[in-house]
Amino acid sequence: NAGVMQNPRHLVRRRGQEARLRCSPMKGHSHVYWYRQLPEEGLKFMVYLQKENIIDESGMPKERFSAEFPKEGPSILRIQQVVRGDSAAYFCASSPQQDRQPQHFGDGTRLSIL
Amino acid sequence: DQQVKQNSPSLSVQEGRISILNCDYTNSMFDYFLWYKKYPAEGPTFLISISSIKDKNEDGRFTVFLNKSAKHLSLHIVPSQPGDSAVYFCAASRSNDYKLSFGAGTTVTVRA
């Protein structure tokens, strides 16, 4: 499967726990984007990363959220001390170049906070 | 600040008829527009796009029309098929920009 791979597909956490969401881009893609979709809303940009670099994190909350895309391995979106409002679908997309559209999306991780 | 708006949350159409989905945007800097289709529990799948230098782009049963003066675009699906039942998202970006701004989506149901 050469598509964008996200795991886990579903993640349940209790308030105060940490959530780690993983994303492997399409083969040949070195640009990764994370989006969040709240219920009844469209996807909203969170962060854009290249290998070992955060290019733009302007859409990501300043506290509790962090992202990385190491030299080896998948991109990780990390949410510390989760709260109920973090419940959402988190989608990862990738592209071969920064301005190359369209971005290709994974199937998302549905995060539920108890 | 919702820069891309899809004012119709849902659309029901009979199989074989035309589906018309509408999208409005407020940011005049947007010059590239995309439509994505999304099934439940899956990610958005790219459908069709249009650059602001064009006013129409066609791909099989799908045609996107762009009216820059009205900041409006539409997606026409003809003829509609049962497999077209999904949520359709309109998205926009600026040239050489990676950020996509999405509308809230329109749920299309194609009736047999």
Short mmCIF file of N, CA, C and O in Angstrom, two decimals, chain B residues 4-96:
data_model
loop_
_atom_site.label_atom_id
_atom_site.label_comp_id
_atom_site.label_asym_id
_atom_site.label_seq_id
_atom_site.Cartn_x
_atom_site.Cartn_y
_atom_site.Cartn_z
N VAL B 4 -13.60 29.64 3.76
CA VAL B 4 -14.23 28.83 2.73
C VAL B 4 -15.55 28.32 3.30
O VAL B 4 -15.57 27.71 4.37
N LYS B 5 -16.63 28.57 2.58
CA LYS B 5 -17.95 28.23 3.13
C LYS B 5 -18.73 27.36 2.16
O LYS B 5 -18.81 27.65 0.96
N GLN B 6 -19.28 26.31 2.71
CA GLN B 6 -20.22 25.48 1.97
C GLN B 6 -21.54 25.59 2.72
O GLN B 6 -21.70 25.01 3.79
N ASN B 7 -22.44 26.35 2.18
CA ASN B 7 -23.65 26.71 2.92
C ASN B 7 -24.72 25.64 2.92
O ASN B 7 -25.68 25.74 3.69
N SER B 8 -24.58 24.64 2.06
CA SER B 8 -25.56 23.56 2.06
C SER B 8 -24.94 22.35 2.74
O SER B 8 -24.07 21.71 2.18
N PRO B 9 -25.41 22.01 3.94
CA PRO B 9 -24.82 20.86 4.62
C PRO B 9 -25.17 19.52 3.97
O PRO B 9 -24.44 18.55 4.14
N SER B 10 -26.28 19.50 3.21
CA SER B 10 -26.66 18.23 2.60
C SER B 10 -27.36 18.46 1.27
O SER B 10 -27.92 19.54 1.01
N LEU B 11 -27.32 17.40 0.45
CA LEU B 11 -27.95 17.44 -0.87
C LEU B 11 -28.43 16.03 -1.19
O LEU B 11 -27.66 15.07 -1.05
N SER B 12 -29.67 15.93 -1.62
CA SER B 12 -30.22 14.64 -2.03
C SER B 12 -30.58 14.71 -3.50
O SER B 12 -31.25 15.66 -3.93
N VAL B 13 -30.15 13.73 -4.27
CA VAL B 13 -30.38 13.77 -5.71
C VAL B 13 -30.70 12.37 -6.20
O VAL B 13 -30.23 11.36 -5.64
N GLN B 14 -31.50 12.31 -7.22
CA GLN B 14 -31.86 11.01 -7.78
C GLN B 14 -30.75 10.52 -8.71
O GLN B 14 -30.10 11.30 -9.42
N GLU B 15 -30.57 9.22 -8.67
CA GLU B 15 -29.58 8.60 -9.55
C GLU B 15 -29.83 9.01 -11.00
O GLU B 15 -30.97 9.02 -11.48
N GLY B 16 -28.74 9.37 -11.68
CA GLY B 16 -28.85 9.76 -13.08
C GLY B 16 -29.00 11.26 -13.28
O GLY B 16 -28.74 11.76 -14.38
N ARG B 17 -29.38 11.96 -12.20
CA ARG B 17 -29.55 13.41 -12.32
C ARG B 17 -28.24 14.12 -11.99
O ARG B 17 -27.26 13.50 -11.62
N ILE B 18 -28.25 15.43 -12.13
CA ILE B 18 -27.06 16.22 -11.86
C ILE B 18 -27.01 16.63 -10.39
O ILE B 18 -28.03 16.98 -9.79
N SER B 19 -25.82 16.54 -9.80
CA SER B 19 -25.58 17.08 -8.46
C SER B 19 -24.78 18.36 -8.62
O SER B 19 -23.79 18.38 -9.34
N ILE B 20 -25.22 19.41 -7.95
CA ILE B 20 -24.49 20.68 -7.99
C ILE B 20 -24.16 21.10 -6.57
O ILE B 20 -25.04 21.31 -5.76
N LEU B 21 -22.87 21.18 -6.30
CA LEU B 21 -22.39 21.57 -4.98
C LEU B 21 -21.74 22.95 -5.08
O LEU B 21 -20.98 23.21 -6.00
N ASN B 22 -22.03 23.78 -4.11
CA ASN B 22 -21.55 25.16 -4.15
C ASN B 22 -20.56 25.46 -3.04
O ASN B 22 -20.61 24.85 -1.96
N CYS B 23 -19.71 26.43 -3.33
CA CYS B 23 -18.67 26.82 -2.38
C CYS B 23 -18.35 28.30 -2.58
O CYS B 23 -18.22 28.75 -3.72
N ASP B 24 -18.26 29.03 -1.50
CA ASP B 24 -17.89 30.45 -1.55
C ASP B 24 -16.63 30.67 -0.72
O ASP B 24 -16.41 29.99 0.28
N TYR B 25 -15.83 31.63 -1.14
CA TYR B 25 -14.62 31.94 -0.37
C TYR B 25 -14.52 33.45 -0.19
O TYR B 25 -15.07 34.23 -0.98
N THR B 26 -13.82 33.86 0.83
CA THR B 26 -13.72 35.28 1.15
C THR B 26 -12.32 35.84 0.89
O THR B 26 -12.17 37.04 0.70
N ASN B 27 -11.32 34.99 0.87
CA ASN B 27 -9.94 35.45 0.73
C ASN B 27 -9.60 35.60 -0.77
O ASN B 27 -9.49 34.62 -1.49
N SER B 28 -9.43 36.84 -1.21
CA SER B 28 -9.16 37.08 -2.64
C SER B 28 -7.77 36.62 -3.06
O SER B 28 -7.45 36.60 -4.25
N MET B 29 -6.94 36.24 -2.08
CA MET B 29 -5.61 35.74 -2.40
C MET B 29 -5.64 34.27 -2.84
O MET B 29 -4.67 33.76 -3.40
N PHE B 30 -6.72 33.58 -2.56
CA PHE B 30 -6.83 32.19 -2.99
C PHE B 30 -6.84 32.12 -4.51
O PHE B 30 -7.57 32.86 -5.18
N ASP B 31 -6.04 31.24 -5.06
CA ASP B 31 -6.03 31.10 -6.51
C ASP B 31 -5.95 29.64 -6.97
O ASP B 31 -5.70 29.37 -8.14
N TYR B 32 -6.14 28.74 -6.03
CA TYR B 32 -6.15 27.33 -6.40
C TYR B 32 -7.20 26.64 -5.55
O TYR B 32 -7.22 26.82 -4.32
N PHE B 33 -8.06 25.88 -6.21
CA PHE B 33 -9.22 25.33 -5.52
C PHE B 33 -9.32 23.83 -5.81
O PHE B 33 -9.05 23.38 -6.92
N LEU B 34 -9.73 23.10 -4.79
CA LEU B 34 -9.81 21.66 -4.92
C LEU B 34 -11.12 21.16 -4.34
O LEU B 34 -11.69 21.78 -3.45
N TRP B 35 -11.57 20.04 -4.85
CA TRP B 35 -12.67 19.31 -4.24
C TRP B 35 -12.16 17.94 -3.80
O TRP B 35 -11.46 17.25 -4.55
N TYR B 36 -12.53 17.60 -2.57
CA TYR B 36 -12.20 16.30 -2.02
C TYR B 36 -13.51 15.58 -1.71
O TYR B 36 -14.51 16.18 -1.33
N LYS B 37 -13.45 14.28 -1.82
CA LYS B 37 -14.59 13.42 -1.51
C LYS B 37 -14.20 12.56 -0.32
O LYS B 37 -13.07 12.07 -0.25
N LYS B 38 -15.13 12.38 0.59
CA LYS B 38 -14.80 11.61 1.80
C LYS B 38 -15.92 10.65 2.16
O LYS B 38 -17.06 11.07 2.35
N TYR B 39 -15.54 9.38 2.28
CA TYR B 39 -16.45 8.38 2.80
C TYR B 39 -16.27 8.28 4.30
O TYR B 39 -15.21 8.62 4.83
N PRO B 40 -17.30 7.77 5.01
CA PRO B 40 -17.17 7.60 6.47
C PRO B 40 -15.96 6.75 6.83
O PRO B 40 -15.66 5.77 6.16
N ALA B 41 -15.28 7.16 7.87
CA ALA B 41 -14.13 6.42 8.42
C ALA B 41 -12.95 6.34 7.44
O ALA B 41 -12.06 5.50 7.61
N GLU B 42 -12.94 7.18 6.42
CA GLU B 42 -11.81 7.24 5.51
C GLU B 42 -11.31 8.68 5.43
O GLU B 42 -11.98 9.62 5.88
N GLY B 43 -10.13 8.85 4.83
CA GLY B 43 -9.62 10.19 4.65
C GLY B 43 -10.16 10.82 3.37
O GLY B 43 -10.72 10.13 2.51
N PRO B 44 -10.01 12.14 3.24
CA PRO B 44 -10.45 12.81 2.01
C PRO B 44 -9.64 12.31 0.82
O PRO B 44 -8.43 12.13 0.91
N THR B 45 -10.33 12.14 -0.28
CA THR B 45 -9.69 11.72 -1.53
C THR B 45 -9.83 12.84 -2.54
O THR B 45 -10.93 13.34 -2.77
N PHE B 46 -8.72 13.21 -3.15
CA PHE B 46 -8.75 14.30 -4.13
C PHE B 46 -9.62 13.92 -5.31
O PHE B 46 -9.56 12.80 -5.83
N LEU B 47 -10.44 14.88 -5.74
CA LEU B 47 -11.38 14.64 -6.83
C LEU B 47 -10.99 15.45 -8.07
O LEU B 47 -10.74 14.91 -9.14
N ILE B 48 -10.93 16.75 -7.93
CA ILE B 48 -10.68 17.62 -9.07
C ILE B 48 -10.23 18.98 -8.55
O ILE B 48 -10.55 19.35 -7.41
N SER B 49 -9.49 19.71 -9.37
CA SER B 49 -9.01 21.03 -8.93
C SER B 49 -9.14 22.02 -10.08
O SER B 49 -9.38 21.65 -11.24
N ILE B 50 -8.95 23.29 -9.74
CA ILE B 50 -8.97 24.33 -10.75
C ILE B 50 -8.09 25.48 -10.31
O ILE B 50 -8.09 25.86 -9.12
N SER B 51 -7.35 26.01 -11.23
CA SER B 51 -6.53 27.20 -10.98
C SER B 51 -7.32 28.43 -11.37
O SER B 51 -8.21 28.37 -12.22
N SER B 52 -6.96 29.55 -10.78
CA SER B 52 -7.72 30.78 -11.03
C SER B 52 -7.54 31.32 -12.46
O SER B 52 -8.25 32.24 -12.86
N ILE B 53 -6.62 30.75 -13.21
CA ILE B 53 -6.46 31.21 -14.59
C ILE B 53 -7.51 30.56 -15.50
O ILE B 53 -7.64 30.92 -16.67
N LYS B 54 -8.25 29.62 -14.94
CA LYS B 54 -9.31 28.97 -15.70
C LYS B 54 -10.67 29.27 -15.06
O LYS B 54 -10.73 29.67 -13.89
N ASP B 55 -11.71 29.05 -15.81
CA ASP B 55 -13.04 29.15 -15.20
C ASP B 55 -13.80 27.83 -15.24
O ASP B 55 -14.91 27.74 -14.73
N LYS B 56 -13.16 26.82 -15.82
CA LYS B 56 -13.82 25.52 -15.90
C LYS B 56 -12.76 24.44 -16.04
O LYS B 56 -11.75 24.61 -16.73
N ASN B 57 -13.00 23.34 -15.35
CA ASN B 57 -12.15 22.17 -15.51
C ASN B 57 -13.02 20.93 -15.44
O ASN B 57 -13.86 20.81 -14.56
N GLU B 58 -12.80 20.03 -16.36
CA GLU B 58 -13.67 18.86 -16.50
C GLU B 58 -12.85 17.59 -16.42
O GLU B 58 -11.76 17.49 -16.98
N ASP B 59 -13.39 16.60 -15.73
CA ASP B 59 -12.75 15.30 -15.63
C ASP B 59 -13.83 14.24 -15.54
O ASP B 59 -14.38 13.99 -14.47
N GLY B 60 -14.14 13.67 -16.67
CA GLY B 60 -15.19 12.65 -16.70
C GLY B 60 -16.53 13.22 -16.30
O GLY B 60 -17.01 14.20 -16.87
N ARG B 61 -17.12 12.64 -15.26
CA ARG B 61 -18.45 13.10 -14.81
C ARG B 61 -18.39 14.35 -13.94
O ARG B 61 -19.42 14.89 -13.55
N PHE B 62 -17.19 14.79 -13.63
CA PHE B 62 -17.01 15.90 -12.69
C PHE B 62 -16.52 17.15 -13.42
O PHE B 62 -15.57 17.09 -14.19
N THR B 63 -17.20 18.27 -13.15
CA THR B 63 -16.80 19.55 -13.71
C THR B 63 -16.81 20.58 -12.60
O THR B 63 -17.77 20.65 -11.83
N VAL B 64 -15.75 21.35 -12.52
CA VAL B 64 -15.70 22.44 -11.55
C VAL B 64 -15.71 23.76 -12.31
O VAL B 64 -15.02 23.92 -13.32
N PHE B 65 -16.55 24.68 -11.82
CA PHE B 65 -16.67 26.01 -12.40
C PHE B 65 -16.20 27.03 -11.37
O PHE B 65 -16.51 26.92 -10.19
N LEU B 66 -15.45 28.02 -11.85
CA LEU B 66 -14.95 29.06 -10.96
C LEU B 66 -15.40 30.43 -11.45
O LEU B 66 -15.19 30.79 -12.61
N ASN B 67 -16.01 31.19 -10.55
CA ASN B 67 -16.41 32.57 -10.83
C ASN B 67 -15.62 33.46 -9.88
O ASN B 67 -16.00 33.65 -8.71
N LYS B 68 -14.52 33.99 -10.36
CA LYS B 68 -13.61 34.74 -9.49
C LYS B 68 -14.24 36.02 -8.99
O LYS B 68 -14.04 36.41 -7.83
N SER B 69 -15.01 36.69 -9.82
CA SER B 69 -15.60 37.96 -9.40
C SER B 69 -16.58 37.75 -8.25
O SER B 69 -16.72 38.60 -7.37
N ALA B 70 -17.26 36.63 -8.27
CA ALA B 70 -18.22 36.32 -7.21
C ALA B 70 -17.58 35.53 -6.08
O ALA B 70 -18.26 35.24 -5.08
N LYS B 71 -16.32 35.16 -6.24
CA LYS B 71 -15.63 34.31 -5.26
C LYS B 71 -16.48 33.06 -4.98
O LYS B 71 -16.80 32.71 -3.83
N HIS B 72 -16.81 32.39 -6.04
CA HIS B 72 -17.71 31.25 -5.96
C HIS B 72 -17.24 30.15 -6.89
O HIS B 72 -16.79 30.40 -8.01
N LEU B 73 -17.33 28.92 -6.41
CA LEU B 73 -17.08 27.80 -7.30
C LEU B 73 -18.14 26.73 -7.06
O LEU B 73 -18.80 26.72 -6.01
N SER B 74 -18.29 25.90 -8.07
CA SER B 74 -19.27 24.84 -7.95
C SER B 74 -18.72 23.56 -8.57
O SER B 74 -17.86 23.60 -9.45
N LEU B 75 -19.22 22.46 -8.08
CA LEU B 75 -18.87 21.13 -8.60
C LEU B 75 -20.14 20.50 -9.16
O LEU B 75 -21.14 20.43 -8.45
N HIS B 76 -20.07 20.09 -10.41
CA HIS B 76 -21.19 19.41 -11.05
C HIS B 76 -20.82 17.95 -11.25
O HIS B 76 -19.74 17.64 -11.77
N ILE B 77 -21.73 17.08 -10.85
CA ILE B 77 -21.54 15.64 -11.04
C ILE B 77 -22.71 15.16 -11.90
O ILE B 77 -23.87 15.25 -11.50
N VAL B 78 -22.36 14.66 -13.09
CA VAL B 78 -23.46 14.22 -13.96
C VAL B 78 -22.98 13.06 -14.83
O VAL B 78 -21.91 13.15 -15.43
N PRO B 79 -23.72 11.96 -14.87
CA PRO B 79 -24.88 11.69 -14.03
C PRO B 79 -24.46 11.21 -12.65
O PRO B 79 -23.41 10.59 -12.50
N SER B 80 -25.27 11.49 -11.65
CA SER B 80 -24.96 11.05 -10.30
C SER B 80 -25.17 9.54 -10.18
O SER B 80 -26.12 8.99 -10.74
N GLN B 81 -24.28 8.91 -9.42
CA GLN B 81 -24.35 7.47 -9.22
C GLN B 81 -24.38 7.17 -7.72
O GLN B 81 -23.93 7.99 -6.91
N PRO B 82 -24.90 6.01 -7.33
CA PRO B 82 -24.97 5.68 -5.89
C PRO B 82 -23.62 5.78 -5.19
O PRO B 82 -23.54 6.21 -4.04
N GLY B 83 -22.54 5.42 -5.89
CA GLY B 83 -21.22 5.50 -5.29
C GLY B 83 -20.74 6.92 -5.04
O GLY B 83 -19.72 7.13 -4.37
N ASP B 84 -21.48 7.90 -5.55
CA ASP B 84 -21.13 9.30 -5.30
C ASP B 84 -21.61 9.76 -3.93
O ASP B 84 -21.27 10.88 -3.50
N SER B 85 -22.41 8.96 -3.26
CA SER B 85 -22.89 9.33 -1.93
C SER B 85 -21.70 9.42 -0.98
O SER B 85 -21.02 8.43 -0.71
N ALA B 86 -21.44 10.62 -0.49
CA ALA B 86 -20.26 10.89 0.34
C ALA B 86 -20.33 12.33 0.82
O ALA B 86 -21.27 13.06 0.48
N VAL B 87 -19.34 12.73 1.59
CA VAL B 87 -19.20 14.14 1.97
C VAL B 87 -18.19 14.78 1.02
O VAL B 87 -17.11 14.20 0.78
N TYR B 88 -18.52 15.93 0.49
CA TYR B 88 -17.66 16.63 -0.45
C TYR B 88 -17.16 17.92 0.21
O TYR B 88 -17.94 18.73 0.69
N PHE B 89 -15.84 18.05 0.22
CA PHE B 89 -15.22 19.24 0.80
C PHE B 89 -14.62 20.10 -0.30
O PHE B 89 -13.92 19.61 -1.19
N CYS B 90 -14.87 21.37 -0.21
CA CYS B 90 -14.23 22.37 -1.04
C CYS B 90 -13.00 22.87 -0.26
O CYS B 90 -13.08 23.05 0.96
N ALA B 91 -11.89 23.07 -0.95
CA ALA B 91 -10.68 23.56 -0.29
C ALA B 91 -10.01 24.60 -1.18
O ALA B 91 -10.17 24.57 -2.41
N ALA B 92 -9.27 25.50 -0.57
CA ALA B 92 -8.62 26.57 -1.32
C ALA B 92 -7.23 26.84 -0.76
O ALA B 92 -6.98 26.61 0.43
N SER B 93 -6.37 27.34 -1.63
CA SER B 93 -5.04 27.73 -1.18
C SER B 93 -4.51 28.84 -2.07
O SER B 93 -5.11 29.18 -3.10
N ARG B 94 -3.41 29.42 -1.65
CA ARG B 94 -2.72 30.41 -2.47
C ARG B 94 -1.58 29.72 -3.22
O ARG B 94 -1.09 28.68 -2.78
N SER B 95 -1.16 30.32 -4.29
CA SER B 95 -0.04 29.76 -5.04
C SER B 95 1.16 29.61 -4.13
O SER B 95 1.43 30.47 -3.30
N ASN B 96 1.87 28.52 -4.33
CA ASN B 96 3.09 28.26 -3.57
C ASN B 96 2.85 28.21 -2.07
O ASN B 96 3.77 28.42 -1.29
#
